[in-house]
Coordinates of C-alpha atoms in Angstrom, one line a residue:
Chain A
M1 CA 54.6 -69.5 -12.2
G2 CA 55.1 -65.7 -12.4
M3 CA 52.4 -63.2 -13.2
T4 CA 52.2 -60.3 -15.6
M5 CA 51.3 -56.7 -14.5
A6 CA 47.7 -57.2 -15.6
E7 CA 47.4 -60.5 -13.7
K8 CA 48.9 -58.9 -10.5
I9 CA 46.6 -56.0 -10.5
I10 CA 43.5 -58.2 -10.9
A11 CA 44.8 -60.6 -8.2
A12 CA 45.2 -57.7 -5.8
A13 CA 41.7 -56.3 -6.7
A14 CA 40.2 -59.8 -6.3
N15 CA 42.1 -60.4 -3.0
V16 CA 43.6 -63.7 -4.2
E17 CA 47.2 -64.9 -4.4
T18 CA 47.3 -65.8 -8.0
V19 CA 45.3 -65.6 -11.2
K20 CA 45.8 -66.9 -14.7
P21 CA 44.4 -65.9 -18.1
G22 CA 40.9 -67.2 -18.7
D23 CA 39.9 -67.0 -15.0
I24 CA 36.9 -64.9 -14.1
H25 CA 37.2 -62.9 -10.9
T26 CA 35.1 -60.5 -8.9
V27 CA 37.2 -57.4 -8.4
E28 CA 37.0 -54.3 -6.2
L29 CA 37.3 -51.2 -8.4
D30 CA 39.4 -48.2 -7.3
R31 CA 37.8 -45.6 -9.5
L32 CA 34.8 -45.2 -11.9
M33 CA 35.0 -42.5 -14.6
S34 CA 32.0 -41.6 -16.7
N35 CA 31.4 -38.8 -19.3
D36 CA 28.4 -37.2 -21.0
G37 CA 28.6 -39.8 -23.8
T38 CA 26.4 -42.2 -21.8
T39 CA 26.0 -41.0 -18.2
H40 CA 22.4 -40.0 -18.8
L41 CA 21.7 -43.6 -19.7
T42 CA 23.3 -44.8 -16.5
I43 CA 21.1 -42.4 -14.5
D44 CA 17.9 -43.6 -16.3
M45 CA 18.8 -47.2 -15.4
Y46 CA 19.7 -46.2 -11.8
H47 CA 16.3 -44.7 -11.3
Q48 CA 14.7 -48.0 -12.3
L49 CA 16.5 -50.0 -9.7
Q50 CA 14.6 -51.4 -6.7
N51 CA 17.3 -50.3 -4.3
P52 CA 19.2 -47.5 -5.9
H53 CA 22.4 -46.5 -4.0
I54 CA 26.1 -45.7 -4.6
A55 CA 28.6 -48.1 -3.0
D56 CA 31.3 -45.4 -2.5
V57 CA 30.8 -42.0 -4.0
N58 CA 34.4 -41.1 -3.5
K59 CA 35.3 -43.5 -6.4
L60 CA 33.2 -41.7 -8.9
V61 CA 34.5 -39.1 -11.3
W62 CA 32.1 -37.6 -13.8
I63 CA 33.4 -35.4 -16.7
M64 CA 31.5 -33.4 -19.2
D65 CA 33.6 -33.5 -22.4
H66 CA 31.8 -34.9 -25.5
N67 CA 29.5 -32.0 -26.2
V68 CA 31.1 -29.0 -24.3
P69 CA 29.7 -26.5 -24.4
C70 CA 26.3 -28.0 -25.1
D71 CA 25.3 -27.8 -28.7
S72 CA 21.5 -28.5 -28.8
V73 CA 18.4 -28.6 -26.7
K74 CA 18.4 -32.4 -26.7
T75 CA 22.0 -32.5 -25.3
A76 CA 21.1 -29.8 -22.8
A77 CA 18.6 -32.1 -21.3
S78 CA 21.0 -35.0 -20.9
H79 CA 23.7 -32.6 -19.6
K80 CA 21.3 -31.2 -17.0
K81 CA 20.4 -34.7 -15.9
M82 CA 24.1 -35.5 -15.4
R83 CA 24.9 -32.2 -13.7
D84 CA 21.9 -32.4 -11.3
F85 CA 22.6 -36.0 -10.3
A86 CA 26.2 -35.3 -9.7
R87 CA 25.3 -32.3 -7.5
E88 CA 22.6 -34.2 -5.6
H89 CA 24.9 -37.2 -4.9
N90 CA 28.1 -35.2 -4.3
I91 CA 29.9 -36.8 -7.2
K92 CA 33.3 -35.3 -8.2
F93 CA 32.3 -33.4 -11.3
Y94 CA 34.2 -31.5 -14.1
E95 CA 32.8 -29.4 -16.8
G96 CA 35.1 -27.3 -19.1
A97 CA 38.2 -29.0 -17.6
G98 CA 39.0 -31.0 -20.7
V99 CA 38.7 -34.4 -22.3
C100 CA 38.0 -37.0 -19.7
H101 CA 41.1 -39.1 -20.0
Q102 CA 43.4 -36.1 -19.8
V103 CA 41.5 -34.8 -16.8
M104 CA 41.8 -38.2 -15.2
M105 CA 45.6 -38.3 -15.8
E106 CA 46.1 -34.8 -14.5
N107 CA 44.0 -35.3 -11.3
H108 CA 43.2 -38.8 -10.3
V109 CA 44.9 -41.9 -11.8
T110 CA 47.8 -43.5 -10.1
S111 CA 50.0 -46.7 -10.5
G112 CA 48.4 -50.0 -9.5
E113 CA 44.8 -48.9 -9.6
L114 CA 42.0 -50.8 -11.3
I115 CA 39.7 -48.4 -13.1
F116 CA 36.5 -48.7 -15.1
G117 CA 35.7 -45.9 -17.5
A118 CA 32.5 -45.7 -19.5
D119 CA 34.6 -44.8 -22.5
S120 CA 36.7 -47.1 -24.7
H121 CA 39.9 -45.1 -24.5
T122 CA 40.1 -45.6 -20.7
C123 CA 43.1 -47.9 -21.4
A124 CA 45.1 -44.6 -21.5
Y125 CA 45.7 -44.9 -17.8
G126 CA 48.2 -47.7 -18.3
A127 CA 50.7 -44.9 -19.0
V128 CA 51.2 -44.7 -15.2
G129 CA 50.8 -48.4 -14.7
A130 CA 47.1 -48.4 -13.9
F131 CA 44.7 -51.0 -15.3
G132 CA 42.0 -48.9 -17.0
T133 CA 39.4 -50.5 -19.1
G134 CA 36.4 -49.3 -21.1
V135 CA 32.9 -50.5 -20.2
G136 CA 29.3 -49.7 -21.2
C137 CA 26.8 -47.9 -19.0
T138 CA 25.2 -51.1 -17.6
D139 CA 28.6 -52.4 -16.4
Y140 CA 29.2 -48.9 -15.0
L141 CA 25.9 -48.8 -13.2
Y142 CA 26.6 -52.2 -11.6
A143 CA 30.0 -51.1 -10.5
M144 CA 28.6 -47.8 -9.2
V145 CA 26.0 -49.7 -7.1
T146 CA 28.2 -52.5 -5.8
G147 CA 31.7 -51.1 -6.0
K148 CA 32.7 -54.3 -7.8
S149 CA 32.5 -56.1 -11.2
W150 CA 33.7 -59.3 -12.8
L151 CA 36.8 -59.4 -15.1
L152 CA 38.1 -62.1 -17.3
V153 CA 41.9 -62.3 -16.8
P154 CA 43.4 -61.3 -20.1
E155 CA 46.5 -62.8 -21.8
T156 CA 49.3 -60.3 -22.2
L157 CA 51.2 -59.2 -25.3
R158 CA 54.6 -57.7 -24.2
F159 CA 56.2 -55.0 -26.3
E160 CA 59.9 -54.7 -25.6
L161 CA 61.1 -51.3 -26.8
T162 CA 64.6 -50.5 -27.7
G163 CA 66.3 -47.5 -29.3
K164 CA 64.9 -44.0 -29.7
L165 CA 62.4 -42.4 -32.1
K166 CA 64.0 -40.3 -34.9
D167 CA 63.4 -36.6 -35.0
G168 CA 60.1 -35.9 -36.6
V169 CA 58.7 -39.3 -35.5
Y170 CA 56.2 -39.4 -32.6
A171 CA 54.7 -41.8 -30.2
R172 CA 51.5 -41.7 -32.3
D173 CA 53.5 -43.2 -35.2
L174 CA 54.7 -46.0 -33.0
I175 CA 51.3 -47.1 -31.8
L176 CA 49.7 -46.7 -35.3
S177 CA 52.6 -48.9 -36.6
I178 CA 51.9 -51.5 -33.9
I179 CA 48.2 -51.5 -34.7
G180 CA 49.0 -51.9 -38.4
M181 CA 51.2 -54.8 -37.5
I182 CA 48.9 -56.7 -35.2
G183 CA 45.6 -55.6 -36.8
A184 CA 42.4 -54.0 -35.4
N185 CA 41.6 -57.1 -33.4
G186 CA 45.2 -58.2 -32.9
A187 CA 45.0 -57.7 -29.1
N188 CA 41.3 -58.5 -28.7
Y189 CA 40.5 -59.3 -25.0
M190 CA 44.2 -58.9 -24.2
A191 CA 46.5 -56.6 -22.3
M192 CA 49.3 -54.8 -24.1
E193 CA 52.3 -54.3 -21.9
F194 CA 55.2 -52.0 -22.8
G195 CA 58.7 -51.8 -21.3
G196 CA 62.3 -52.0 -22.1
E197 CA 65.0 -49.3 -22.4
G198 CA 63.2 -47.6 -25.2
L199 CA 60.4 -46.7 -22.9
Q200 CA 62.7 -44.5 -21.0
T201 CA 63.0 -42.2 -24.0
L202 CA 59.3 -41.6 -24.1
C203 CA 57.8 -38.8 -21.9
M204 CA 54.4 -39.1 -20.1
S205 CA 52.6 -37.5 -23.0
D206 CA 54.0 -40.1 -25.4
R207 CA 53.0 -42.8 -23.0
I208 CA 49.5 -41.6 -22.8
A209 CA 49.2 -41.4 -26.6
I210 CA 50.4 -45.0 -26.9
C211 CA 48.2 -46.6 -24.2
N212 CA 45.2 -44.6 -25.3
L213 CA 45.1 -46.1 -28.8
C214 CA 45.6 -49.7 -27.7
V215 CA 41.8 -50.2 -27.8
E216 CA 42.1 -49.7 -31.5
A217 CA 43.9 -53.1 -31.6
G218 CA 41.0 -54.5 -29.5
A219 CA 43.0 -54.4 -26.2
K220 CA 41.2 -54.7 -22.9
T221 CA 43.9 -52.6 -21.2
A222 CA 47.4 -51.2 -21.8
L223 CA 50.1 -51.1 -19.1
M224 CA 53.5 -49.6 -19.0
D225 CA 56.4 -50.3 -16.6
V226 CA 56.6 -47.8 -13.8
D227 CA 59.9 -45.9 -13.7
E228 CA 61.3 -42.5 -12.7
I229 CA 59.4 -40.7 -15.4
T230 CA 56.1 -42.1 -14.0
L231 CA 57.0 -41.3 -10.4
T232 CA 58.1 -37.7 -11.3
Y233 CA 54.8 -37.2 -13.2
L234 CA 52.7 -38.4 -10.3
K235 CA 54.7 -36.3 -7.8
E236 CA 54.3 -33.2 -10.0
H237 CA 50.6 -33.8 -9.9
G238 CA 50.5 -34.4 -6.1
R239 CA 50.1 -38.1 -6.1
E240 CA 51.8 -41.3 -4.9
P241 CA 51.5 -44.7 -6.5
K242 CA 48.9 -47.0 -4.9
H243 CA 51.2 -49.9 -5.7
I244 CA 54.0 -50.5 -8.3
F245 CA 53.4 -53.8 -10.1
K246 CA 56.0 -55.3 -12.4
S247 CA 55.7 -58.5 -14.5
D248 CA 57.7 -61.4 -13.1
E249 CA 60.8 -62.7 -15.0
D250 CA 58.9 -65.9 -15.6
A251 CA 55.6 -64.4 -16.4
Q252 CA 53.8 -66.0 -19.4
F253 CA 53.2 -63.7 -22.3
A254 CA 51.0 -64.7 -25.3
K255 CA 53.7 -63.1 -27.4
V256 CA 56.7 -60.8 -27.0
Y257 CA 57.4 -58.2 -29.7
E258 CA 60.7 -56.4 -29.9
I259 CA 60.5 -53.0 -31.4
D260 CA 63.4 -50.8 -32.3
L261 CA 62.0 -47.3 -32.0
S262 CA 64.5 -45.9 -34.5
T263 CA 62.9 -48.0 -37.3
I264 CA 59.5 -46.2 -37.0
N265 CA 58.5 -43.6 -39.6
P266 CA 55.7 -41.0 -39.8
I267 CA 52.5 -43.0 -40.4
V268 CA 49.0 -42.2 -41.8
A269 CA 46.0 -44.4 -41.1
K270 CA 43.7 -44.2 -44.1
P271 CA 39.9 -44.3 -44.1
H272 CA 38.0 -46.2 -42.7
F273 CA 40.1 -48.4 -40.4
V274 CA 42.8 -47.5 -37.8
D275 CA 44.9 -50.5 -38.9
S276 CA 44.9 -49.3 -42.5
V277 CA 48.3 -47.8 -42.1
V278 CA 50.9 -46.6 -44.6
D279 CA 54.0 -44.5 -44.6
A280 CA 52.8 -40.9 -44.5
K281 CA 54.8 -40.2 -47.7
E282 CA 52.3 -42.4 -49.6
C283 CA 49.5 -40.0 -48.9
I284 CA 51.2 -36.8 -50.0
G285 CA 49.0 -34.8 -52.3
I286 CA 45.6 -36.0 -51.1
H287 CA 43.2 -33.1 -50.9
I288 CA 41.9 -32.1 -47.5
D289 CA 39.1 -29.8 -46.3
E290 CA 39.8 -29.7 -42.6
A291 CA 42.6 -30.5 -40.2
F292 CA 42.3 -31.3 -36.5
L293 CA 44.9 -31.0 -33.8
G294 CA 43.6 -32.2 -30.5
S295 CA 41.9 -35.1 -28.6
C296 CA 42.8 -37.3 -25.6
N297 CA 45.3 -38.9 -27.9
N298 CA 47.2 -35.9 -29.2
G299 CA 46.0 -32.7 -27.7
R300 CA 48.6 -32.2 -25.0
I301 CA 51.1 -29.3 -24.7
E302 CA 53.9 -31.4 -26.4
D303 CA 51.6 -31.9 -29.4
L304 CA 50.6 -28.2 -29.6
R305 CA 54.3 -27.2 -29.5
V306 CA 55.0 -29.5 -32.5
G307 CA 52.2 -27.8 -34.4
A308 CA 53.1 -24.3 -33.3
D309 CA 56.8 -24.7 -34.2
L310 CA 55.8 -25.7 -37.8
I311 CA 53.2 -23.0 -38.4
R312 CA 54.9 -20.0 -36.7
G313 CA 55.1 -17.3 -39.3
K314 CA 53.0 -19.2 -41.9
K315 CA 49.3 -19.3 -42.7
V316 CA 46.7 -22.0 -42.8
H317 CA 45.7 -22.7 -46.4
P318 CA 42.8 -20.6 -47.4
L319 CA 40.6 -23.6 -48.4
V320 CA 41.3 -25.5 -45.1
R321 CA 39.7 -25.1 -41.7
F322 CA 42.4 -25.9 -39.0
L323 CA 40.9 -26.7 -35.6
V324 CA 43.2 -26.6 -32.6
V325 CA 41.6 -28.1 -29.5
P326 CA 43.8 -28.4 -26.3
A327 CA 43.0 -31.6 -24.4
S328 CA 42.5 -29.8 -21.1
A329 CA 42.2 -26.4 -19.5
E330 CA 45.6 -27.0 -18.0
V331 CA 47.1 -27.6 -21.5
Y332 CA 45.2 -24.5 -22.8
K333 CA 46.6 -22.3 -20.0
Q334 CA 50.2 -23.6 -20.6
A335 CA 49.8 -22.9 -24.4
L336 CA 48.7 -19.3 -23.6
V337 CA 51.8 -18.8 -21.4
E338 CA 54.1 -20.1 -24.2
G339 CA 52.4 -18.0 -26.9
I340 CA 51.3 -21.1 -28.7
I341 CA 47.6 -19.9 -28.9
D342 CA 48.8 -16.6 -30.4
T343 CA 50.8 -18.5 -33.0
F344 CA 47.9 -20.6 -34.1
M345 CA 45.6 -17.6 -34.2
E346 CA 48.0 -15.5 -36.2
A347 CA 48.2 -18.4 -38.7
G348 CA 44.4 -18.4 -39.0
A349 CA 43.6 -21.6 -37.0
I350 CA 40.3 -21.9 -35.2
V351 CA 41.2 -22.4 -31.5
M352 CA 38.5 -24.1 -29.5
N353 CA 37.8 -24.8 -25.8
P354 CA 39.0 -28.3 -24.5
N355 CA 36.5 -31.0 -25.5
C356 CA 36.3 -34.2 -27.7
S357 CA 35.4 -32.1 -30.7
V358 CA 35.4 -33.6 -34.2
C359 CA 37.2 -36.7 -32.9
W360 CA 33.9 -38.1 -32.0
G361 CA 31.9 -36.4 -34.8
S362 CA 29.6 -34.2 -32.9
C363 CA 29.5 -30.7 -31.5
Q364 CA 32.3 -29.0 -33.4
G365 CA 33.9 -29.1 -36.8
V366 CA 31.8 -31.9 -38.3
I367 CA 32.6 -32.5 -41.9
G368 CA 30.2 -32.7 -44.8
E369 CA 29.6 -35.0 -47.8
N370 CA 32.8 -36.1 -49.6
E371 CA 34.9 -33.9 -47.3
V372 CA 38.3 -35.0 -46.1
L373 CA 39.7 -34.5 -42.6
I374 CA 43.3 -35.1 -41.4
S375 CA 43.3 -35.6 -37.7
T376 CA 45.2 -36.4 -34.6
G377 CA 42.0 -38.0 -33.2
T378 CA 41.5 -41.6 -32.2
R379 CA 39.4 -43.1 -35.0
N380 CA 38.8 -42.9 -38.8
F381 CA 35.7 -45.1 -39.0
K382 CA 33.3 -44.4 -41.9
G383 CA 31.2 -41.4 -40.9
R384 CA 33.1 -41.0 -37.6
A385 CA 33.6 -37.2 -38.1
G386 CA 30.3 -36.3 -39.8
H387 CA 28.7 -37.3 -43.0
K388 CA 28.6 -41.0 -43.8
D389 CA 30.4 -40.3 -47.1
S390 CA 33.3 -38.4 -45.7
F391 CA 36.9 -39.4 -45.1
V392 CA 39.3 -39.3 -42.1
Y393 CA 43.0 -39.7 -42.2
L394 CA 44.9 -40.1 -38.9
A395 CA 48.4 -38.7 -38.6
N396 CA 50.8 -37.2 -36.1
A397 CA 50.7 -33.5 -35.0
A398 CA 53.4 -32.5 -37.5
T399 CA 51.8 -34.1 -40.5
V400 CA 48.4 -32.6 -39.6
T401 CA 49.8 -29.1 -39.2
A402 CA 51.9 -29.4 -42.3
S403 CA 48.8 -30.5 -44.3
A404 CA 46.8 -27.6 -42.9
I405 CA 49.4 -25.2 -44.3
K406 CA 49.7 -26.9 -47.7
G407 CA 46.0 -27.7 -48.2
E408 CA 46.7 -31.3 -49.0
I409 CA 48.3 -34.1 -47.1
T410 CA 52.0 -33.5 -46.7
T411 CA 54.8 -34.3 -44.2
A412 CA 56.6 -31.7 -42.0
D413 CA 59.8 -32.1 -44.0
Q414 CA 58.0 -30.8 -47.1
I415 CA 57.2 -27.5 -45.5
A416 CA 59.9 -24.9 -46.0
Chain B
M1 CA 15.2 -70.1 -26.3
E2 CA 16.9 -73.4 -26.8
K3 CA 16.3 -73.7 -30.5
F4 CA 15.2 -71.0 -33.0
S5 CA 15.4 -70.2 -36.7
G6 CA 15.7 -66.9 -38.6
K7 CA 16.5 -65.3 -41.9
V8 CA 20.0 -63.9 -42.1
W9 CA 21.5 -60.5 -43.0
V10 CA 25.2 -60.7 -43.9
L11 CA 27.8 -58.0 -43.0
G12 CA 31.6 -57.9 -43.3
D13 CA 34.6 -57.6 -41.0
D14 CA 35.2 -54.8 -38.5
I15 CA 31.6 -53.5 -38.3
D16 CA 32.3 -50.7 -35.8
T17 CA 30.0 -48.9 -33.4
D18 CA 29.8 -45.7 -35.6
I19 CA 28.4 -47.9 -38.3
I20 CA 25.9 -49.5 -35.9
I21 CA 24.8 -46.1 -34.7
P22 CA 26.5 -42.9 -36.0
T23 CA 27.2 -40.2 -33.4
E24 CA 24.8 -37.7 -34.9
Y25 CA 21.8 -39.8 -33.9
L26 CA 22.9 -40.5 -30.3
A27 CA 21.2 -37.3 -29.1
L28 CA 17.8 -38.7 -30.1
K29 CA 15.7 -39.4 -27.0
T30 CA 15.1 -43.1 -27.1
V31 CA 16.8 -46.2 -28.7
E32 CA 13.6 -46.7 -30.7
D33 CA 14.0 -43.2 -32.2
M34 CA 17.6 -44.3 -33.2
T35 CA 16.7 -47.6 -34.8
P36 CA 15.9 -46.2 -38.3
Y37 CA 19.6 -45.1 -38.5
A38 CA 21.2 -48.3 -37.5
F39 CA 23.9 -49.3 -40.0
S40 CA 23.1 -46.2 -42.0
P41 CA 26.7 -45.3 -43.0
L42 CA 27.1 -48.7 -44.6
R43 CA 23.6 -49.7 -45.7
P44 CA 21.0 -46.9 -45.1
E45 CA 18.1 -49.2 -46.2
L46 CA 18.9 -52.1 -43.9
A47 CA 17.2 -51.0 -40.7
A48 CA 13.8 -50.8 -42.4
Q49 CA 14.3 -54.2 -44.0
I50 CA 15.1 -56.1 -40.8
Q51 CA 12.2 -58.0 -39.3
K52 CA 11.6 -59.3 -35.9
G53 CA 13.4 -62.7 -35.5
D54 CA 16.0 -62.1 -38.1
I55 CA 19.6 -63.0 -37.5
L56 CA 22.7 -60.9 -38.2
V57 CA 25.8 -62.7 -39.5
A58 CA 29.1 -60.9 -39.7
G59 CA 32.9 -61.3 -40.0
K60 CA 35.6 -60.7 -37.5
N61 CA 35.8 -57.9 -34.8
F62 CA 32.1 -57.1 -34.8
G63 CA 31.3 -54.1 -32.6
C64 CA 34.8 -52.6 -32.5
G65 CA 35.2 -49.0 -31.4
S66 CA 33.3 -47.0 -28.9
S67 CA 31.7 -48.2 -25.6
R68 CA 28.4 -46.7 -26.6
E69 CA 25.8 -49.1 -25.3
Q70 CA 23.2 -47.9 -27.7
A71 CA 24.9 -50.2 -30.3
P72 CA 23.7 -53.5 -28.8
E73 CA 20.5 -51.9 -27.6
I74 CA 19.6 -50.9 -31.2
I75 CA 20.4 -54.3 -32.6
K76 CA 18.1 -55.8 -30.0
A77 CA 15.4 -53.1 -30.6
L78 CA 15.4 -54.0 -34.3
G79 CA 14.2 -57.4 -33.3
I80 CA 17.4 -59.3 -34.2
Q81 CA 17.4 -62.6 -32.3
C82 CA 21.1 -63.1 -32.2
V83 CA 24.3 -62.1 -33.9
I84 CA 26.6 -64.7 -35.3
A85 CA 30.1 -63.3 -36.0
K86 CA 33.6 -64.7 -36.5
S87 CA 34.7 -62.6 -33.4
Y88 CA 33.6 -59.7 -31.3
A89 CA 35.3 -56.7 -29.9
R90 CA 35.3 -57.0 -26.1
I91 CA 33.5 -53.9 -24.9
F92 CA 30.7 -54.7 -27.4
F93 CA 30.6 -58.3 -26.1
R94 CA 30.1 -57.2 -22.5
N95 CA 27.5 -54.6 -23.5
A96 CA 25.5 -57.1 -25.6
I97 CA 25.4 -59.7 -22.8
N98 CA 24.5 -57.0 -20.3
N99 CA 21.5 -55.9 -22.5
G100 CA 20.3 -59.5 -23.1
L101 CA 21.5 -59.7 -26.8
L102 CA 22.7 -63.2 -27.6
L103 CA 26.1 -63.3 -29.4
I104 CA 27.4 -66.5 -31.0
E105 CA 30.9 -66.9 -32.3
N106 CA 31.5 -69.0 -35.4
D107 CA 34.2 -68.5 -37.9
Q108 CA 32.7 -70.6 -40.8
L109 CA 29.1 -69.6 -41.2
R110 CA 29.8 -66.1 -42.5
D111 CA 31.5 -67.4 -45.6
A112 CA 28.9 -70.1 -46.3
V113 CA 25.6 -68.1 -46.1
C114 CA 23.9 -65.8 -48.5
E115 CA 21.7 -63.0 -47.4
G116 CA 18.1 -64.2 -47.0
D117 CA 19.1 -67.8 -46.2
M118 CA 17.5 -69.4 -43.2
V119 CA 19.6 -70.8 -40.3
T120 CA 18.6 -72.7 -37.2
V121 CA 20.5 -72.2 -33.9
T122 CA 20.5 -74.8 -31.1
I123 CA 21.9 -72.9 -28.1
N124 CA 25.2 -74.1 -26.9
A125 CA 25.3 -76.8 -29.5
Y126 CA 25.3 -75.9 -33.2
I127 CA 24.0 -73.8 -36.1
E128 CA 22.3 -75.5 -39.0
H129 CA 22.3 -74.2 -42.6
N130 CA 21.6 -76.1 -45.8
D131 CA 22.3 -79.5 -44.3
N132 CA 25.5 -78.3 -42.8
Q133 CA 26.1 -78.1 -39.0
Y134 CA 28.5 -75.6 -37.5
P135 CA 29.4 -76.3 -33.9
I136 CA 29.3 -73.5 -31.4
T137 CA 31.0 -73.3 -28.0
S138 CA 28.7 -72.9 -25.1
L139 CA 28.5 -69.7 -23.1
P140 CA 29.2 -69.9 -19.4
Q141 CA 26.1 -70.4 -17.3
N142 CA 26.3 -67.0 -15.6
L143 CA 26.2 -65.2 -19.0
V144 CA 23.3 -67.4 -20.2
E145 CA 21.4 -66.4 -17.0
I146 CA 22.0 -62.7 -17.8
I147 CA 20.8 -63.0 -21.4
E148 CA 17.7 -65.0 -20.4
A149 CA 16.8 -62.5 -17.7
G150 CA 17.0 -59.7 -20.4
G151 CA 20.2 -58.1 -19.2
L152 CA 22.6 -57.6 -16.2
V153 CA 20.3 -55.4 -14.1
K154 CA 17.3 -57.6 -14.5
A155 CA 19.4 -60.7 -13.7
M156 CA 20.7 -59.1 -10.5
Q157 CA 17.2 -58.1 -9.5
K158 CA 16.0 -61.7 -10.1
K159 CA 18.9 -63.2 -8.2
N160 CA 19.3 -61.3 -5.0
G161 CA 17.8 -57.9 -5.2
V162 CA 21.2 -56.3 -4.9
C163 CA 20.3 -53.7 -7.5

């Protein structure tokens, strides 16, 4: 019986010949990412251990991104704890470099790895064929101390992509459409695997956006076939694959979906659920107070270019705050070179340093009672971006920018 | 903990981690400081009403969203004995077990109970409510050991001192 990519990666990490869905295996982890969302909790627990130690410090990457720069005395204390511990134990540490998943993609992740991240969107790493999965701080601590953890082998949903996205339609519309189709728990405990000729029309930024959001369908991980685009990306970033895994012809998938990319349209996910998706046109005219272009999902240079091309020579609506937050310092520098930052500032946008920003509802741009945000962020849960009685609409970079100009939700084709 | 009873609080589908504990309260120093704000976006009065030993009953995909471990910790700190939901999001499931919070999966009870009802749980066997029995699947022994020890770290300490 053949195996899927997810099964092959787990089998290799467990040092066994074969695995099947439902099996539980002890696995050796390649990399362990943690950010300032919960690292202070991990450290508190670490100090309570009878025999505190780190199995292999070279596997650890710690990234400050949720509250950067620090916004309160309370946060300063947890940041200091993380920074001091990283320094004392010689842990690879980033601060100011960007949102953790983007920093990981730019600097660390490679094909065939098995990675735990103390953040739910760790599934983004599947864009290069790595098995990334989100865990809490206790699981993280256990992995940090032992180098290992246990994993239940997931079933796999296979998405066979054909065709090409139309102009004005983006990877984000594709993954939101898929989440709308299978539901917020449609892939619970499962791996979502993507391949087919349509995948070759999607650049690495698109691929990261797709894999990153798979947790919003409940997925344990997302995985994409490794191809020339993957290998070029890794090479450009100075890395080689650890191993290239591919699902066998006779691998067993829980279900196979065939998706023609040309059938996808601009999508909006309405409050308060990511699977509450509608055609973006249905939301035209909804009042907004703030617009956000950024996040690990949609804050890369490709996304900023989309926004800049739309807003060049125009102005942000006077009653709207438009936050532009590059996903990493690398993205920010590239945007400076291309004049994109100038364009946004000329238009009246507020350009921020790379961080998680309002996507996680802290630090910057939090919205007030009854306010409405349109966002390229990851979630639209009730209260996610601030006040419990506020509203978040998720959309692609073009819709968000067009809405910032118009002062209400609109699509790019409505902006003259 | 083989058999216990408790009064139920009833919630809906897709109760996410931002509902369980909103981001703005995560900077508070301890989980105890955060407990008054549990479920506040949905039901601001609920945290104060929950009493030790109560049981939380919910719909599908309970705990979806973030990996913030404060979510199961707060539910435990409120004194909730166990959660009975139609299904759980996987990161929350692992985090709950790792913190010694018992989770039970049952897809019928949610639509049969009213808030304030009493239910009785017999571990790895069934739930009783108003003369009805709802079977529950048993948790694997290694997970039961983690819950009984009070969480993953404590279980490992008990087992072989590896941590």
